[in-house]
Coordinates of C-alpha atoms in Angstrom, one line a residue:
M1 CA 26.3 8.1 28.1
P2 CA 24.0 10.9 29.4
A3 CA 20.5 9.8 30.3
A4 CA 19.0 12.1 27.7
A5 CA 21.0 10.5 24.9
Q6 CA 20.2 7.0 25.7
P7 CA 17.7 5.1 23.4
N8 CA 14.4 4.2 24.9
T9 CA 14.9 0.7 26.2
R10 CA 11.8 0.4 28.3
Q11 CA 10.1 -1.4 25.4
R12 CA 11.7 -4.8 24.6
A13 CA 12.5 -5.6 21.0
L14 CA 9.7 -7.4 19.3
P15 CA 10.2 -11.2 18.9
G16 CA 11.4 -12.0 15.4
R17 CA 8.6 -14.5 14.9
L18 CA 6.0 -11.9 15.7
V19 CA 7.6 -9.4 13.2
V20 CA 7.5 -12.2 10.5
L21 CA 3.9 -13.0 11.3
L22 CA 2.9 -9.3 11.0
A23 CA 4.8 -9.0 7.7
V24 CA 3.2 -12.2 6.3
S25 CA -0.3 -11.1 7.5
C26 CA 0.1 -7.7 5.9
G27 CA 1.2 -9.3 2.6
L28 CA -1.6 -11.8 2.5
T29 CA -4.2 -9.2 3.3
V30 CA -3.2 -6.4 1.0
A31 CA -2.7 -9.0 -1.8
N32 CA -6.5 -9.0 -2.1
L33 CA -6.4 -5.6 -3.7
Y34 CA -4.1 -6.8 -6.5
Y35 CA -4.9 -10.4 -7.5
A36 CA -7.1 -9.0 -10.3
Q37 CA -4.5 -6.8 -12.0
P38 CA -2.9 -9.5 -14.2
L39 CA -6.3 -11.1 -14.7
L40 CA -7.9 -8.1 -16.4
E41 CA -7.6 -9.5 -19.9
T42 CA -9.1 -12.8 -18.7
L43 CA -11.9 -11.0 -17.0
R44 CA -12.5 -8.8 -20.0
R45 CA -13.0 -11.9 -22.2
T46 CA -15.1 -13.8 -19.6
F47 CA -17.6 -11.0 -19.0
Q48 CA -17.2 -9.5 -22.5
L49 CA -16.0 -6.1 -21.4
Q50 CA -14.1 -3.1 -22.8
D51 CA -10.6 -2.5 -21.5
S52 CA -11.7 0.7 -19.6
T53 CA -14.6 -1.2 -18.0
A54 CA -12.4 -4.1 -16.8
G55 CA -10.1 -1.5 -15.2
L56 CA -12.9 -0.3 -13.1
L57 CA -12.5 -3.4 -10.9
I58 CA -9.1 -2.2 -9.7
T59 CA -10.3 1.4 -9.3
L60 CA -13.3 0.4 -7.1
T61 CA -11.2 -2.0 -5.0
Q62 CA -8.8 0.9 -4.3
F63 CA -11.6 3.3 -3.5
G64 CA -13.0 0.6 -1.2
Y65 CA -9.6 0.4 0.6
A66 CA -9.5 4.2 0.9
A67 CA -13.0 4.2 2.4
G68 CA -11.9 1.5 4.9
M69 CA -9.0 3.6 5.8
V70 CA -11.2 6.5 6.7
L71 CA -14.1 4.6 8.3
L72 CA -12.4 1.5 9.9
V73 CA -8.7 2.0 10.6
P74 CA -9.4 4.8 13.2
L75 CA -11.1 2.1 15.3
G76 CA -7.6 0.7 15.9
D77 CA -7.2 3.4 18.5
R78 CA -10.5 2.6 20.1
I79 CA -10.9 -1.2 19.9
E80 CA -8.5 -3.9 21.0
N81 CA -6.6 -4.7 17.9
S82 CA -6.6 -8.5 17.8
R83 CA -10.4 -8.5 18.0
L84 CA -10.8 -5.8 15.4
V85 CA -8.4 -7.6 13.0
S86 CA -10.3 -10.9 13.5
V87 CA -13.7 -9.4 12.6
L88 CA -12.4 -7.6 9.6
L89 CA -10.7 -10.7 8.2
T90 CA -13.9 -12.7 8.6
V91 CA -15.8 -10.1 6.4
T92 CA -12.9 -10.1 3.9
A93 CA -13.1 -13.9 3.6
L94 CA -16.9 -13.7 2.9
A95 CA -16.4 -11.0 0.3
M96 CA -13.6 -12.9 -1.5
A97 CA -15.8 -16.0 -1.5
A98 CA -18.6 -14.0 -3.1
G99 CA -16.2 -12.7 -5.7
G100 CA -15.1 -16.2 -6.6
L101 CA -18.7 -17.3 -7.1
A102 CA -19.9 -14.0 -8.8
P103 CA -22.3 -14.7 -11.7
T104 CA -21.9 -11.2 -13.2
F105 CA -19.2 -8.5 -13.3
T106 CA -21.5 -6.3 -11.2
V107 CA -21.5 -8.8 -8.4
L108 CA -17.7 -9.1 -8.7
L109 CA -17.4 -5.3 -8.4
V110 CA -19.5 -5.2 -5.2
A111 CA -17.5 -8.0 -3.7
A112 CA -14.2 -6.3 -4.6
L113 CA -15.4 -3.1 -3.0
V114 CA -16.2 -4.8 0.3
A115 CA -13.0 -6.9 0.2
G116 CA -11.1 -3.7 -0.5
A117 CA -12.7 -1.9 2.5
T118 CA -12.0 -4.7 5.0
S119 CA -8.5 -5.5 3.7
V120 CA -7.3 -2.4 5.7
V121 CA -6.3 -5.0 8.3
A122 CA -2.8 -4.4 7.0
Q123 CA -3.0 -0.8 8.1
V124 CA -4.2 -1.7 11.5
L125 CA -1.2 -4.0 11.9
V126 CA 1.5 -1.5 10.8
P127 CA 0.8 1.1 13.5
Y128 CA 0.3 -1.8 16.0
A129 CA 3.9 -2.9 15.2
A130 CA 5.1 0.7 15.5
D131 CA 3.5 1.0 19.0
L132 CA 5.1 -2.2 20.2
A133 CA 8.6 -1.4 18.8
P134 CA 11.2 0.4 20.8
D135 CA 11.6 4.0 19.7
H136 CA 15.2 3.6 18.3
L137 CA 14.2 0.5 16.3
R138 CA 10.8 1.7 15.1
G139 CA 11.9 2.5 11.5
A140 CA 13.6 -0.9 11.1
V141 CA 10.6 -2.8 12.5
V142 CA 8.1 -0.9 10.3
G143 CA 10.4 -1.4 7.3
K144 CA 10.4 -5.2 7.9
V145 CA 6.6 -5.3 8.2
M146 CA 6.2 -3.1 5.2
S147 CA 8.5 -5.3 3.2
G148 CA 5.8 -8.0 3.7
L149 CA 3.1 -5.7 2.6
L150 CA 4.9 -4.7 -0.6
A151 CA 5.8 -8.3 -1.3
G152 CA 2.1 -9.1 -1.0
I153 CA 1.3 -6.4 -3.5
L154 CA 3.8 -7.6 -6.0
L155 CA 3.6 -11.4 -5.5
S156 CA -0.2 -11.3 -5.6
R157 CA 0.1 -10.7 -9.3
T158 CA 2.3 -13.8 -9.7
V159 CA 0.1 -16.0 -7.5
G160 CA -3.1 -14.7 -9.2
S161 CA -1.6 -15.5 -12.6
L162 CA -0.4 -19.0 -11.5
L163 CA -3.7 -20.0 -9.9
A164 CA -5.7 -18.6 -12.8
D165 CA -3.5 -20.5 -15.3
V166 CA -4.0 -23.8 -13.4
A167 CA -7.6 -23.6 -12.1
G168 CA -9.3 -20.5 -13.5
W169 CA -9.7 -17.0 -12.2
R170 CA -12.4 -17.9 -9.7
A171 CA -9.9 -20.1 -7.8
V172 CA -7.9 -17.0 -7.0
Y173 CA -10.7 -15.5 -5.0
L174 CA -11.8 -18.7 -3.4
V175 CA -8.2 -19.6 -2.2
S176 CA -7.8 -16.1 -0.8
A177 CA -11.1 -16.5 1.1
A178 CA -9.8 -19.6 2.8
L179 CA -6.5 -17.9 3.6
M180 CA -8.3 -14.9 5.2
A181 CA -10.4 -17.3 7.3
V182 CA -7.3 -19.1 8.6
L183 CA -5.5 -15.8 9.2
S184 CA -8.4 -14.5 11.3
L185 CA -8.0 -17.4 13.7
V186 CA -4.2 -17.3 13.8
L187 CA -4.0 -13.6 14.6
R188 CA -6.7 -13.7 17.2
R189 CA -4.6 -16.2 19.1
A190 CA -1.1 -14.9 18.4
L191 CA -1.3 -11.1 18.7
P192 CA -0.3 -9.6 22.1
R193 CA -3.2 -7.6 23.6
R194 CA -2.8 -3.9 23.1
A195 CA -4.9 -1.5 25.2
P196 CA -6.9 1.1 23.2
T197 CA -5.4 4.6 23.3
S198 CA -8.7 6.4 22.9
T199 CA -12.0 6.4 24.6
H200 CA -13.8 8.6 22.0
S201 CA -17.1 7.5 20.6
Y202 CA -17.0 6.4 16.9
G203 CA -18.3 9.8 15.7
A204 CA -15.8 11.7 17.9
L205 CA -13.0 9.4 16.6
L206 CA -13.8 10.3 13.0
R207 CA -14.0 14.0 13.9
S208 CA -10.6 13.8 15.7
T209 CA -9.2 12.2 12.6
T210 CA -10.2 15.3 10.6
S211 CA -8.7 17.5 13.2
L212 CA -5.4 15.7 12.9
V213 CA -5.3 16.7 9.2
R214 CA -5.7 20.3 10.2
L215 CA -3.2 20.1 13.0
H216 CA -0.3 18.4 11.3
P217 CA 1.0 19.9 8.0
R218 CA 3.6 17.2 7.7
L219 CA 0.8 14.6 7.6
R220 CA -0.7 16.5 4.7
R221 CA 2.6 16.8 2.9
R222 CA 3.6 13.2 3.3
S223 CA 0.1 12.0 2.2
F224 CA 0.3 14.1 -0.9
Y225 CA 3.8 13.0 -1.8
H226 CA 3.0 9.3 -1.6
A227 CA -0.4 9.7 -3.3
C228 CA 1.6 10.9 -6.3
M229 CA 4.0 8.0 -6.1
F230 CA 1.2 5.5 -5.7
A231 CA -0.7 6.9 -8.6
A232 CA 2.4 6.3 -10.8
F233 CA 2.8 2.8 -9.3
S234 CA -0.9 1.9 -9.9
A235 CA -0.9 3.2 -13.5
F236 CA 2.1 1.1 -14.4
W237 CA 0.9 -2.2 -12.8
T238 CA -2.7 -1.9 -13.8
T239 CA -1.8 -1.6 -17.5
I240 CA 1.3 -3.7 -17.9
S241 CA -0.7 -6.9 -18.3
Y242 CA -2.2 -5.4 -21.5
V243 CA 1.3 -4.7 -22.8
L244 CA 2.6 -8.2 -22.1
A245 CA -0.5 -10.0 -23.5
A246 CA -0.1 -8.1 -26.8
A247 CA 2.5 -8.4 -29.6
P248 CA 5.4 -8.7 -29.6
Y249 CA 5.3 -10.6 -26.3
N250 CA 1.9 -12.4 -26.5
Y251 CA 2.6 -13.7 -23.0
S252 CA 0.4 -16.3 -21.3
Q253 CA -1.2 -15.7 -17.9
L254 CA 1.7 -17.6 -16.3
Q255 CA 4.4 -15.5 -18.1
I256 CA 2.7 -12.3 -17.0
G257 CA 2.8 -13.6 -13.4
L258 CA 6.5 -14.4 -13.7
F259 CA 7.1 -10.8 -14.8
A260 CA 5.3 -9.6 -11.7
F261 CA 7.5 -11.9 -9.6
V262 CA 10.6 -10.1 -10.9
G263 CA 9.1 -6.8 -9.9
A264 CA 8.7 -8.1 -6.3
A265 CA 12.5 -7.6 -5.9
G266 CA 11.6 -4.0 -5.0
A267 CA 10.3 -5.2 -1.6
L268 CA 13.9 -6.1 -0.6
V269 CA 14.7 -2.4 -0.2
A270 CA 12.2 -1.9 2.7
P271 CA 14.6 -2.8 5.6
L272 CA 17.2 -0.4 4.2
A273 CA 14.7 2.3 3.8
G274 CA 13.7 1.8 7.5
R275 CA 17.3 2.2 8.6
L276 CA 17.8 5.3 6.5
A277 CA 14.7 6.8 8.1
D278 CA 16.0 6.0 11.6
R279 CA 19.1 8.0 10.7
G280 CA 17.0 11.1 9.9
L281 CA 17.4 10.9 6.1
A282 CA 13.7 10.5 5.2
H283 CA 13.0 14.1 4.3
G284 CA 16.2 14.7 2.3
L285 CA 15.8 11.5 0.3
T286 CA 12.2 12.1 -0.7
P287 CA 12.9 14.0 -4.0
V288 CA 15.4 11.3 -4.9
T289 CA 12.7 8.6 -4.7
C290 CA 10.4 10.8 -6.8
L291 CA 13.0 11.4 -9.5
L292 CA 14.0 7.7 -9.5
A293 CA 10.3 6.7 -10.1
S294 CA 9.9 9.2 -13.0
T295 CA 13.2 8.0 -14.5
A296 CA 12.1 4.4 -14.3
L297 CA 8.7 5.1 -15.9
A298 CA 10.4 7.1 -18.7
W299 CA 12.8 4.1 -19.2
A300 CA 9.8 1.7 -19.3
G301 CA 8.1 3.8 -22.0
L302 CA 11.3 3.7 -24.2
A303 CA 11.9 0.0 -23.5
A304 CA 8.4 -1.3 -24.2
H305 CA 9.7 -4.0 -26.6
Q306 CA 12.8 -5.0 -24.4
I307 CA 11.7 -7.3 -21.7
V308 CA 14.9 -7.1 -19.6
A309 CA 14.9 -3.3 -19.6
L310 CA 11.2 -3.3 -18.8
A311 CA 11.6 -5.6 -15.9
A312 CA 14.5 -3.5 -14.6
A313 CA 12.4 -0.4 -14.8
A314 CA 9.6 -2.2 -12.8
V315 CA 12.1 -3.1 -10.0
L316 CA 13.4 0.5 -9.8
L317 CA 9.9 1.9 -9.7
D318 CA 8.9 -0.5 -6.9
C319 CA 12.1 0.4 -4.9
A320 CA 11.3 4.1 -5.2
V321 CA 7.7 3.7 -4.1
Q322 CA 8.6 1.4 -1.2
C323 CA 11.2 3.9 0.1
S324 CA 8.6 6.8 -0.3
L325 CA 6.1 4.8 1.7
I326 CA 8.4 4.0 4.6
F327 CA 9.9 7.5 4.7
G328 CA 6.4 8.9 5.0
Q329 CA 5.4 6.4 7.7
H330 CA 8.5 7.1 9.8
I331 CA 7.8 10.8 9.8
I332 CA 4.0 10.7 10.5
Y333 CA 4.4 8.1 13.3
Q334 CA 6.4 10.7 15.3
L335 CA 3.5 13.2 15.2
D336 CA 1.2 11.7 17.9
A337 CA 1.9 8.3 19.5
A338 CA -1.7 8.1 20.9
A339 CA -3.3 8.6 17.4
R340 CA -1.2 6.4 15.2
A341 CA -4.1 4.4 13.8
R342 CA -6.0 7.6 12.9
I343 CA -2.9 9.2 11.4
T344 CA -2.3 6.0 9.4
S345 CA -5.9 6.2 8.1
V346 CA -5.4 9.6 6.7
Y347 CA -2.0 8.8 5.1
I348 CA -3.1 5.5 3.5
A349 CA -6.6 6.7 2.5
T350 CA -5.0 9.7 0.7
F351 CA -2.5 7.7 -1.2
F352 CA -5.0 5.0 -2.2
I353 CA -7.2 7.6 -3.6
G354 CA -4.1 8.6 -5.6
G355 CA -3.7 4.9 -6.6
A356 CA -7.3 4.7 -7.7
I357 CA -6.9 7.8 -9.8
G358 CA -3.7 6.5 -11.3
S359 CA -5.3 3.1 -12.1
Q360 CA -8.2 4.8 -14.0
L361 CA -6.0 7.4 -15.7
G362 CA -3.6 4.6 -16.7
T363 CA -6.3 2.5 -18.2
L364 CA -7.8 5.5 -20.1
A365 CA -4.3 6.6 -21.3
Y366 CA -3.7 3.1 -22.6
H367 CA -7.0 3.0 -24.4
W368 CA -6.2 6.5 -25.9
G369 CA -2.5 6.4 -26.7
G370 CA -1.1 3.0 -25.8
W371 CA 1.9 2.3 -23.5
P372 CA 3.8 5.6 -24.2
A373 CA 0.8 7.5 -23.0
V374 CA 0.6 5.4 -19.8
T375 CA 4.3 6.0 -18.9
L376 CA 4.1 9.7 -19.7
T377 CA 1.0 10.1 -17.6
A378 CA 2.5 8.0 -14.7
A379 CA 5.9 9.8 -14.8
A380 CA 4.2 13.2 -14.3
F381 CA 2.9 12.3 -10.8
P382 CA 6.3 11.9 -9.0
V383 CA 7.6 15.0 -10.7
L384 CA 4.6 16.8 -9.2
A385 CA 5.5 15.5 -5.8
A386 CA 9.2 16.5 -6.2
L387 CA 8.1 20.0 -7.2
A388 CA 5.9 20.2 -4.1
W389 CA 8.8 19.1 -1.9
T390 CA 10.8 22.1 -2.9
T391 CA 8.2 24.3 -1.1
D392 CA 8.1 22.1 2.0
R393 CA 9.1 24.1 5.2
T394 CA 7.4 21.8 7.7
H395 CA 10.6 19.7 8.2
T396 CA 12.6 22.7 9.4
R397 CA 9.7 23.9 11.6
G398 CA 9.5 20.5 13.2
K399 CA 13.2 20.5 14.0
R400 CA 12.9 24.0 15.6
R401 CA 10.0 22.8 17.8
A402 CA 11.9 19.7 18.9
A403 CA 14.9 21.9 19.8
D404 CA 12.7 24.3 21.8
T405 CA 11.0 21.5 23.7
G406 CA 14.4 19.7 24.3

C-alpha cells in the first residue's frame, strides 16, 4: 500500500475500558439536563404551577447548557482536560444538591440553570476522545462515546421516574449530586493527561471561537441542521409525559419512565452512524435522517392513543436524531484539529438553543392545541433542515479543497 493511502497509525487505538468510561461519564453528566422531563407533572402539582410554567424548568436548563457551551467548553483547548472536568463536575454536584433541597420553584430554576451550564463536561469529553482516537477510527470512537451520551439523555427519564416513584422527586437531584461528586474523583485519576492546544487568554479564546464561525461555513450548516433536529426531539420528549399521564393512559410515574426506557433503544444506532460517517456518507444521509424524524413525529401524532405505535415512533425519532448528531460531529471535527473544543462549543450551543426553543414551543403548542399541535410543530423543524440541505454547497467545496491540497 502506498504511504499516502495508509491510515494514520501513529496514534494507538484507545483502550476499550477508557472508551466505556468516557461513554458512561457523558451519559451520567448529560442526564442532569433531562431528569426533570418526566417529573414535570409532579413538579407542577408540588409547586402549584401551570403547564407552561413547569416547562420553563427544561427550557432554562437547556439555555444554561448552551451558555456553558459558549463560555466553558472552549477552555478545553486551553486547560488540561482532567482538571477542567473535575472542577466542573464539583460545581454540578453542588448545584444538583441545591436543586434537591430547593424550597421554591425559583430556587430550583436557578439550580437547574447552573447545573445545566456545568454539565457541559460531556462536550469536553467528546472532543477529548476525538483527539485521542486514530484518524481512521475517529468516527467509530466518537459514535461509541456518543451512544453513552444519548443513552444518558433517554435513560435519565426512566431513572428519574423510578427514583421519584420510590423516594420522591428530590431524591433524583440528590442522587445525581452524589454521582457527580464520585465521577469528579474517578475522572481526575483515570483520564490520560492531554496537553492544551491553545495558549490564548480567555478573552482571545472566546474571540477565536467567534472567528471559527465566520471561517467555517460547514460548521454553520451542521449546527443549523442539528438545531432543527434537536428542537423536534426536545418538543417531543418535553411534552410526552403530559400525554401519558392523561386519559386514556393515565400512566403512573413509573410507567412513564418505562416508556422512556423503550425510547432509549435509539442509542444503539450510534456505532453504526459512526461507521457510516467514517465511510464518507454523513453528508448524503443527512436529509434521510431529517425526513425520518419528521415521519416519526407525524406517526406519533396519528398514533397518540396506540402505545406500541407511539413507542416505535419515539425509537425512530431518537435514531434519526442520534445519526444527525454523529454525522455533524464527524464533519466538524475535520475542520481544525487544534480547535476541536471551540468548534464543539459552537455546534452544541447552537443546537441546544434549538432544543430550548423546541421545548418551550412544544409546551406552548400542547397548552394551545394538545398533542397533534406538538407533533405538527416538531415535525416542521426537520423539514426545514432538509430544505436547507438542498442549498448546501459547502460539501463539494470542501472536497475540491482537499483534492487541491492533496
